[in-house]
Amino acid sequence: MDYQKLANLLYKNIHTTPEYYYEKFPERNLAPKAEVTRIAPSPTGFFHTGTLFGSMIDKFVADKSNGVFFLRIEDTDQKRKIQGASDIAYQMLKKFNTSPDEGFMGEGKEQLGSYGSYVQSERLEIYHAFAKRLVELGRAFPCFCKQTEGKEDIKERRAKQLEELGSIIDHDPCRNLDIADIELNLKMGKPWALKLLSTGDPDKTFKFTDMIKGEREIHENTKDIVLVKSNGIPPYALAHIVDDTLMHVTTVVRGEEWWPSLSAHLELFRAFGLKPPKYAHTPVICKLDEKTGNKRKLSKRYDPEADTRWFVVEGYPTTALNEYLLNLLNSDFENWRKANPDAPYTDFPFSLKKVGSSNPMFDVVKINDISKNIVSKIPGKELLRFIVDWANEFDQDFAAVLLRNQDMAEKLFSLDRDGAQRPRKDISHASEVKELFGYMFDEYFDKTTSLNFDEKQPKESIVKLLTEYKKVYSETDDKQAWFEKLKEVATACGYADMKTYKANPEAYVGNIADASNIVRVAVTGRANTPDLCSLMQMLGKNRVLERIDYVVSNLK
Ligand code: GLU
C-alpha cells in the first residue's frame, strides 16, 4: 500500500507536520526535575469533586518541584459539551485554592502560556497533522463502516472471536481495504473515521510502572481504536497524546478508570516515536449505595457532594475540602496536621508514593470534623464576616438578621473561640449556623421550644425556680457571681449540689445541674448551649426576662 498516497487522499489540505509543531513548542525552560502536570476536564456540567482530588495532586507535584500546573479544556465531545462548564472548572479550581499557573483562565479571558491553545476544539489542525503522520507510517486507516459498535455488537463479535481464534482481537475489518476500495468510498462521499492499526499480541503482556500503584501488568493493545471521528474531531486518545507531548507534560494524573485504555495510548506514543510521560492513576472516591449497600463511584446523579459547588452552597471554608481530600490522598496528613496545627496545608510533604491504592469512601462526618477544626481557629469577627458573605449569596434573610444584630453576633462567634485554649468546635459550615444558633435571634427563636423541659422535673418546681431566679438575675454578674446566685435560688427551691443530691435523691427536687438546665431551656429552648451566662448577657436582660415570663405563664 502506498501510505503517502493514502495520507494525501485523506488529508489533502494538511500541510503542517508534527516536526513543525515540535519546533513551534520547544522544551520548557525549567529546572531539571521540574514536573509539568495538567488537569483536563471535559466541560460536561459541573466540576466534580473527584476532578478537584486529581487537581490537588497535580498542583502538589508541580509546586513541590518548581514546575507548572495547567488547565486544559477537553471539549472534543461536542454532544456532551455544556455552555459555561469550562468557566465553572476554572472558577472552582480558583475557589478551592488550586489555581492553574497556565492554560485556560476562564471564559472571555486570555489564556496564559506559550503552549496553547489550551482548548482542544481550537487545535483541530494540529491533531490532523499528527493523524496524517500515522497514515503515512502505515499505522492508521480509514474506516467506513458503522462508526461505533453497540455494546451488544461488541459482545457478539468478541464471543465469536474467542470461539474461533481462542483470543479477542478488536481488529476492524476496514484495516484490510486496499487503496482502490478506499478511493472509491471517498469518491462516493462515504463518511469515514480514522482508526489505529493496532499491532499488539493478545497473549502478550508487559510491565508498566504507575506512579501511584507501582509496577503493574498490562496486555498489549489489540484494539483498532478511533483516532479521528467522521466529523474530523479526535476523541481523547489521540488528542491527549498530541497535547501532552506538545505541552511537555511530565506526569499525567488521571482516574483509575483510564487504566484499561493505557495500553492503546502507549501504542500510539510508540507509533509516533514519542516517549510517553509518567502516569499516575488515582483511586476513585466512592460511596456506599444506600439502597444496595455496595460501594460505588461518587456519582453526579445521586450524590450532591460529587459537585464541588455543593461545598460552596453549604458554606464550608474552602480549605476544609482541600484538607479532607488531602487526608484521603495521604493518610499521614492527619498526624501531620496534629503536629503542625497552624501551618498551611500546602506545607504538607505530599507524595505520590503515599497515595493508597484502594478507593476511599466519602465521609461527611469526617469532613465536618476537619471543618470544625478549621472554623474553631477563625476569630469571631472574621467568622461573622465569612457567615455574612455566605448568607448574602444563599440566605439573604439571615444576612439581614446578622447585620441587624451585628454586635451580638460578633460576641456569639467569639465566645470560647478567640484566644481560647480549647476553642469551641461546633460549626462546620455556614448553612448550619441558623439551626445551631437561631435561638439567639428573636427572628428565629421559637418560644414554644422553651417549654421543652426534662419530663422528670415537676412543673410547679420549674415555675417556682424561674420566678425566684427572675427576681435576682443581673446581667452585670460575672460568671462566678452568676453561678453563685443560681445556686442560692436553686437551694432555696429544693435543689441540692451534686454530692448532697446523690447521697439522698429522694429528699430533693433535683440537683444544681438540673436547675441550670431549667434556666437554659427557658432562655434558649435548648438542652445544650455554649456558656449560658455569656449567652444571657448577649441576649440582654429584657429578652431574658421576657423569655422566662413566657415560660412562667405558659407552662401548664
Ligand atoms: N477529559 C478527560 C476526563 O475528563 C481527562 C482525562 C485525563 O485527565 O487525562 O475524564
XYZ file of C-alpha atoms and ligand atoms in Angstrom:
566
model
C 0.000 0.000 0.000
C 1.244 3.480 -0.852
C 0.738 5.123 2.551
C 1.916 8.528 1.416
C -0.726 8.488 -1.294
C -3.352 7.427 1.230
C -2.300 10.220 3.604
C -2.638 12.792 0.830
C -6.010 11.414 -0.140
C -7.328 11.650 3.394
C -5.675 14.882 4.468
C -5.023 16.830 1.286
C -5.386 20.184 2.990
C -2.988 19.459 5.811
C 0.446 20.844 5.089
C 1.873 21.071 8.577
C 3.787 18.225 10.191
C 4.475 17.042 13.726
C 8.051 18.354 13.298
C 6.651 21.808 12.647
C 4.833 21.668 15.982
C 7.780 20.151 17.848
C 9.753 23.180 16.770
C 6.953 25.618 17.480
C 6.533 24.304 21.038
C 10.077 23.644 22.252
C 11.079 22.158 25.614
C 10.147 24.261 28.584
C 12.843 26.191 30.300
C 12.530 24.601 33.730
C 14.820 23.131 36.387
C 15.907 19.542 35.607
C 13.460 17.779 37.934
C 10.556 20.182 37.479
C 7.260 18.432 36.803
C 4.618 19.645 34.376
C 1.109 18.490 35.210
C -2.321 19.318 33.917
C -5.953 18.900 34.751
C -8.000 18.314 31.661
C -11.707 18.297 32.409
C -14.370 17.835 29.788
C -16.895 20.661 30.104
C -19.917 18.438 30.524
C -21.521 20.107 33.524
C -20.280 20.805 36.993
C -16.782 20.462 38.407
C -16.593 17.023 40.008
C -15.098 16.590 43.480
C -13.000 13.765 42.007
C -11.541 16.239 39.499
C -10.510 18.545 42.332
C -8.958 15.500 44.013
C -6.795 14.954 40.905
C -6.058 18.678 40.558
C -4.697 18.787 44.089
C -2.248 16.023 43.211
C -1.283 17.908 40.050
C -0.690 21.097 41.961
C 1.345 19.466 44.712
C 3.506 17.580 42.204
C 4.111 20.716 40.146
C 4.632 23.104 43.076
C 6.928 20.832 45.067
C 9.226 20.526 42.047
C 9.020 24.181 40.958
C 7.172 23.041 37.886
C 3.989 24.084 36.138
C 0.358 23.059 36.580
C -2.035 23.996 33.800
C -5.701 23.713 32.884
C -6.691 22.301 29.525
C -10.266 22.071 28.367
C -11.052 18.778 26.641
C -14.156 19.728 24.713
C -13.940 17.331 21.800
C -17.188 15.619 22.693
C -19.409 18.326 21.290
C -22.598 16.461 22.146
C -21.857 16.426 25.856
C -20.429 19.943 25.972
C -22.346 22.338 28.210
C -22.180 26.095 27.829
C -20.342 27.713 30.720
C -18.887 24.469 32.114
C -15.295 25.400 31.189
C -15.641 28.610 33.118
C -17.019 26.708 36.112
C -13.946 24.432 36.012
C -11.606 27.412 36.205
C -13.681 29.191 38.863
C -13.843 26.112 41.066
C -10.108 25.481 40.798
C -9.546 29.062 41.848
C -12.083 28.890 44.644
C -10.576 25.686 46.033
C -7.006 27.009 46.185
C -5.850 25.052 43.160
C -5.437 27.821 40.589
C -3.567 26.754 37.478
C -0.324 28.547 36.592
C -1.071 28.353 32.916
C -3.749 27.490 30.388
C -7.445 28.312 30.286
C -8.190 31.219 32.617
C -11.959 31.498 32.353
C -14.488 32.391 29.691
C -13.643 35.594 27.830
C -10.197 35.810 29.459
C -6.909 35.483 27.638
C -5.237 32.100 28.036
C -1.896 32.088 29.819
C 1.196 30.351 28.476
C 3.036 29.683 25.236
C 1.783 26.158 24.577
C -1.811 26.959 23.625
C -4.426 26.904 22.636
C -5.387 25.078 25.803
C -8.867 24.345 24.442
C -8.950 21.183 22.350
C -11.615 22.337 19.920
C -9.185 25.087 18.861
C -6.460 22.573 17.988
C -8.026 20.502 15.222
C -5.401 21.376 12.630
C -2.662 20.144 14.951
C -4.443 16.842 15.511
C -4.911 16.387 11.774
C -1.181 16.852 11.160
C -0.478 14.062 13.628
C -3.260 11.896 12.197
C -1.816 12.336 8.738
C 1.588 11.239 10.018
C 0.139 7.995 11.357
C -1.370 7.256 7.953
C 1.998 7.946 6.310
C 3.561 5.491 8.747
C 1.010 2.835 7.847
C -0.381 2.913 11.387
C -3.834 4.330 10.729
C -6.577 3.574 8.227
C -9.962 5.000 7.289
C -12.967 3.047 8.440
C -16.193 3.420 6.501
C -18.457 1.116 8.469
C -20.801 1.975 11.284
C -18.815 4.381 13.411
C -19.439 2.847 16.762
C -20.405 -0.666 17.601
C -23.147 -1.057 20.156
C -22.411 -2.953 23.372
C -24.262 -5.989 22.071
C -22.348 -5.972 18.747
C -19.058 -5.922 20.634
C -20.110 -8.750 22.921
C -21.221 -10.852 19.983
C -18.094 -10.239 17.943
C -15.824 -10.971 20.887
C -17.636 -14.186 21.758
C -17.287 -15.318 18.151
C -13.576 -14.466 18.104
C -12.968 -16.251 21.347
C -14.603 -19.347 19.953
C -12.863 -19.224 16.585
C -9.437 -17.833 17.468
C -9.104 -18.563 21.154
C -8.476 -14.864 21.924
C -10.057 -11.492 21.379
C -8.638 -9.080 18.869
C -10.609 -5.908 18.296
C -9.387 -5.535 14.740
C -11.582 -3.593 12.432
C -12.430 -5.185 9.056
C -11.682 -1.891 7.243
C -7.969 -2.296 8.034
C -7.868 -4.691 5.087
C -9.303 -2.332 2.457
C -6.934 -1.633 -0.413
C -6.323 1.806 -1.778
C -8.693 1.329 -4.713
C -11.567 0.479 -2.338
C -10.717 3.453 -0.198
C -10.621 5.807 -3.167
C -13.967 4.538 -4.330
C -15.541 5.007 -0.926
C -14.131 8.516 -0.688
C -15.420 9.360 -4.158
C -18.868 8.181 -3.118
C -18.648 10.636 -0.249
C -18.944 7.981 2.446
C -18.158 9.291 5.918
C -15.061 7.781 7.486
C -13.287 7.690 10.783
C -9.579 7.243 11.211
C -8.570 4.204 13.257
C -5.339 2.904 14.708
C -3.869 -0.165 13.076
C -3.036 -1.941 16.281
C -0.172 -4.402 16.343
C -0.364 -5.941 19.806
C -0.386 -9.644 20.512
C -3.445 -10.549 22.634
C -1.477 -13.187 24.503
C 1.374 -10.923 25.477
C 1.650 -8.664 28.486
C 4.249 -6.158 29.579
C 5.150 -4.363 32.812
C 4.363 -0.740 33.436
C 5.240 1.351 36.463
C 2.390 3.520 37.581
C 3.469 6.419 39.792
C 0.798 5.556 42.369
C 0.195 1.850 42.041
C 3.718 0.735 41.248
C 4.545 -1.996 38.771
C 1.502 -3.400 37.012
C 0.996 -5.955 34.296
C -0.786 -4.833 31.170
C -1.996 -6.564 27.981
C -0.655 -5.483 24.621
C -3.196 -3.462 22.695
C -5.276 -5.180 20.046
C -7.925 -2.514 19.675
C -8.151 -0.518 16.483
C -9.305 2.493 18.455
C -10.869 5.551 16.824
C -8.322 8.322 16.348
C -10.440 10.850 14.499
C -14.216 10.686 14.243
C -16.095 11.171 10.976
C -16.731 14.825 11.952
C -12.967 15.414 11.968
C -12.734 15.615 15.747
C -10.336 13.350 17.609
C -11.544 11.679 20.795
C -9.472 11.686 23.970
C -6.873 9.091 22.913
C -5.202 10.993 20.079
C -5.977 14.450 21.412
C -4.371 13.951 24.806
C -1.294 12.286 23.356
C -0.677 15.180 20.996
C -1.404 17.768 23.675
C 0.585 16.181 26.479
C 3.512 15.867 24.095
C 3.407 19.408 22.729
C 2.692 20.922 26.141
C 5.566 18.884 27.644
C 3.588 17.225 30.401
C 5.853 15.070 32.556
C 3.258 13.311 34.724
C -0.322 12.594 33.746
C -2.547 12.286 36.798
C -5.909 10.787 35.934
C -8.576 8.495 37.354
C -8.136 4.741 37.561
C -10.980 4.391 35.028
C -8.404 5.257 32.339
C -6.105 2.380 33.211
C -7.688 -0.093 30.728
C -7.021 2.336 27.850
C -3.374 2.887 28.758
C -2.145 0.062 26.551
C -3.679 1.703 23.466
C -2.309 5.095 24.491
C 1.209 3.693 24.880
C 0.963 2.051 21.471
C 0.077 5.431 19.995
C 3.082 7.119 21.593
C 5.277 4.364 20.194
C 3.774 4.685 16.741
C 4.798 8.357 16.697
C 8.229 7.505 18.083
C 7.465 9.565 21.178
C 8.387 8.980 24.790
C 5.244 8.807 26.940
C 5.002 10.850 30.149
C 4.789 9.176 33.561
C 1.276 8.146 34.538
C -0.361 8.239 37.950
C -3.769 6.570 38.060
C -5.611 7.850 41.096
C -8.042 5.955 43.275
C -11.662 6.905 42.757
C -13.739 8.445 45.549
C -16.627 6.128 46.366
C -19.711 5.975 48.491
C -21.870 3.262 49.964
C -25.024 2.995 47.949
C -27.850 3.318 50.445
C -30.154 1.029 48.518
C -27.803 -1.800 47.612
C -25.189 -1.450 50.357
C -22.495 -1.664 47.648
C -19.505 0.606 47.190
C -19.875 2.785 44.103
C -18.246 5.788 42.489
C -19.329 9.169 43.871
C -21.988 9.937 41.332
C -23.172 13.118 39.682
C -26.692 11.728 39.681
C -27.141 10.654 43.260
C -24.635 12.475 45.419
C -24.796 16.243 45.842
C -21.236 16.223 47.209
C -19.966 14.974 43.842
C -20.255 18.630 42.782
C -17.601 20.911 44.285
C -20.151 23.702 44.282
C -22.142 21.843 46.938
C -19.406 22.720 49.439
C -19.756 26.370 48.472
C -23.531 26.297 48.804
C -23.268 24.631 52.211
C -20.724 27.239 53.279
C -17.670 25.141 54.095
C -14.402 27.057 54.335
C -12.741 26.015 51.090
C -9.651 24.633 52.849
C -11.883 22.118 54.631
C -12.435 20.335 51.328
C -8.731 20.627 50.456
C -7.699 19.145 53.788
C -10.328 16.433 53.583
C -9.166 15.367 50.118
C -5.558 15.511 51.216
C -6.458 13.249 54.087
C -7.868 10.742 51.591
C -4.740 11.006 49.474
C -2.029 10.668 52.125
C -3.219 9.026 55.320
C -0.397 10.555 57.365
C -1.857 14.011 56.757
C -3.941 13.774 59.937
C -0.904 13.219 62.150
C 0.991 15.916 60.342
C -1.899 18.312 60.969
C -1.852 17.475 64.693
C 1.863 18.139 64.851
C 1.561 21.323 62.777
C -1.788 22.805 63.787
C -1.167 26.239 62.340
C 0.797 25.506 59.171
C -0.933 25.983 55.817
C -1.912 22.594 54.400
C 0.273 23.296 51.372
C 3.347 22.812 53.606
C 2.438 19.131 53.988
C 5.078 16.849 52.429
C 2.728 15.299 49.891
C 3.991 12.320 47.992
C 2.552 10.283 45.135
C 4.086 7.187 46.692
C 1.929 7.626 49.790
C -1.346 7.665 47.833
C -3.192 4.484 48.789
C -4.360 2.187 46.045
C -7.824 1.350 47.369
C -10.755 3.598 46.581
C -11.550 5.857 49.551
C -15.088 6.380 50.808
C -16.563 9.856 51.007
C -17.400 10.518 54.650
C -19.368 13.613 55.532
C -18.737 13.165 59.277
C -15.014 13.313 58.633
C -15.139 16.444 56.509
C -17.345 18.053 59.140
C -14.767 17.247 61.816
C -11.956 18.665 59.722
C -14.020 21.733 59.019
C -14.966 22.245 62.684
C -11.314 22.264 63.493
C -10.615 24.874 60.844
C -13.586 27.035 61.870
C -12.589 26.833 65.539
C -9.428 28.757 64.690
C -11.176 31.615 62.917
C -11.519 34.703 65.145
C -15.142 35.650 65.830
C -15.099 38.836 63.808
C -13.748 37.036 60.769
C -16.139 34.155 61.227
C -19.059 36.566 61.283
C -17.815 38.093 58.035
C -17.499 34.631 56.491
C -21.041 33.703 57.505
C -22.474 37.042 56.356
C -20.700 36.684 52.984
C -22.146 33.221 52.620
C -25.607 34.390 53.692
C -25.514 37.328 51.255
C -25.361 34.763 48.499
C -27.514 31.947 49.815
C -29.773 33.242 52.608
C -30.336 36.989 52.390
C -32.854 36.951 55.196
C -30.240 35.523 57.551
C -27.662 38.045 56.323
C -30.027 40.872 57.240
C -30.688 39.393 60.689
C -26.958 39.033 61.345
C -26.299 42.604 60.294
C -29.152 43.931 62.436
C -27.601 42.109 65.411
C -24.007 42.608 64.425
C -22.560 43.296 67.890
C -24.270 40.380 69.474
C -23.391 38.061 66.567
C -19.745 39.022 66.811
C -19.729 38.234 70.525
C -21.518 34.969 69.861
C -18.971 33.823 67.296
C -16.086 34.920 69.509
C -17.386 33.088 72.560
C -14.955 30.418 73.772
C -13.144 30.756 70.500
C -10.953 33.840 70.343
C -7.813 33.089 72.293
C -9.343 30.027 73.979
C -7.010 27.154 74.858
C -9.526 24.663 73.583
C -11.800 26.586 71.248
C -15.376 25.543 70.585
C -15.727 23.089 67.713
C -19.386 23.315 66.939
C -19.641 24.895 63.483
C -18.527 23.069 60.360
C -20.331 25.053 57.666
C -22.277 28.289 57.390
C -25.590 26.739 56.385
C -25.955 25.061 59.789
C -25.416 28.223 61.834
C -29.037 29.351 61.727
C -30.156 25.974 63.013
C -27.422 25.895 65.668
C -27.807 29.437 66.978
C -31.173 30.665 65.696
C -32.379 30.928 69.315
C -30.096 33.914 69.824
C -32.153 35.958 67.357
C -35.765 36.962 68.010
C -36.419 36.498 64.313
C -35.778 32.754 64.594
C -36.421 31.973 68.235
C -39.375 29.643 68.632
C -40.899 30.439 72.036
C -42.583 27.088 72.328
C -39.226 25.307 72.471
C -38.580 26.966 75.819
C -41.272 24.737 77.294
C -39.364 21.556 76.384
C -38.190 20.676 79.875
C -36.918 17.398 81.141
C -40.049 15.343 81.902
C -38.668 14.387 85.322
C -38.885 17.952 86.581
C -42.212 18.812 88.208
C -43.814 21.820 86.517
C -44.520 23.639 89.816
C -40.838 23.411 90.734
C -39.815 24.824 87.383
C -42.187 27.739 87.730
C -41.081 28.346 91.310
C -37.399 28.261 90.414
C -37.814 30.596 87.447
C -39.987 33.033 89.378
C -37.396 33.314 92.138
C -34.495 33.428 89.717
C -36.061 36.278 87.801
C -36.024 38.402 90.918
C -32.257 38.153 91.407
C -30.883 37.934 87.846
C -28.472 40.707 86.995
C -26.766 40.973 83.647
C -23.718 42.584 85.159
C -22.812 39.496 87.218
C -19.648 37.773 86.114
C -19.600 34.010 85.625
C -18.845 33.262 89.222
C -21.448 35.619 90.668
C -23.952 34.306 88.119
C -23.403 30.761 89.274
C -23.481 31.614 92.980
C -26.821 33.356 92.536
C -28.272 30.455 90.624
C -27.068 28.083 93.324
C -28.627 30.179 96.076
C -32.006 30.350 94.384
C -31.877 26.676 93.480
C -31.049 25.641 97.034
C -33.916 27.730 98.372
C -36.222 25.982 95.888
C -35.241 22.446 96.920
C -32.283 21.674 94.641
C -29.009 20.427 96.103
C -25.386 20.308 94.991
C -24.424 17.112 93.225
C -22.843 15.340 96.182
C -25.671 16.054 98.612
C -28.231 15.172 95.968
C -26.596 11.849 95.153
C -26.459 10.838 98.793
C -30.187 11.335 99.196
C -32.020 11.972 95.912
C -35.466 11.442 97.372
C -35.070 14.497 99.609
C -34.631 16.992 96.718
C -36.387 18.150 93.567
C -33.130 17.867 91.665
C -29.516 18.959 91.603
C -27.801 22.179 90.551
C -27.222 20.925 87.021
C -30.979 20.318 86.711
C -31.615 23.841 87.929
C -29.238 25.472 85.496
C -30.708 23.389 82.699
C -34.140 24.713 83.527
C -32.821 28.244 83.062
C -31.059 27.162 79.867
C -34.174 25.650 78.291
C -36.312 28.604 79.366
C -33.927 31.141 77.825
C -32.742 29.276 74.708
C -35.118 26.374 74.116
C -32.069 24.070 74.025
C -30.685 21.420 76.338
C -27.131 22.157 75.176
C -25.567 25.539 74.538
C -22.230 27.266 74.982
C -21.672 29.091 78.253
C -25.135 30.161 79.421
C -24.064 33.142 81.499
C -22.388 34.690 78.441
C -25.343 33.930 76.189
C -27.713 35.599 78.642
C -25.540 38.694 78.706
C -25.573 38.787 74.921
C -29.344 38.450 74.827
C -29.718 41.287 77.338
C -31.796 41.392 80.495
C -35.072 42.376 78.841
C -35.068 39.461 76.472
C -34.032 37.028 79.185
C -36.846 38.142 81.473
C -39.368 38.116 78.646
C -38.471 34.535 77.794
C -38.679 33.469 81.439
C -42.051 35.216 81.802
C -43.355 33.328 78.813
C -42.482 30.022 80.474
C -43.934 31.022 83.822
C -47.250 31.954 82.253
C -47.446 29.125 79.738
C -46.121 26.048 81.488
C -49.219 24.095 82.274
N -11.039 14.752 29.675
C -10.745 13.610 30.480
C -11.826 13.495 31.547
O -12.494 14.471 31.812
C -9.410 13.801 31.149
C -8.659 12.587 31.453
C -7.221 12.957 31.782
O -7.020 13.640 32.778
O -6.328 12.593 31.055
O -12.026 12.450 32.098
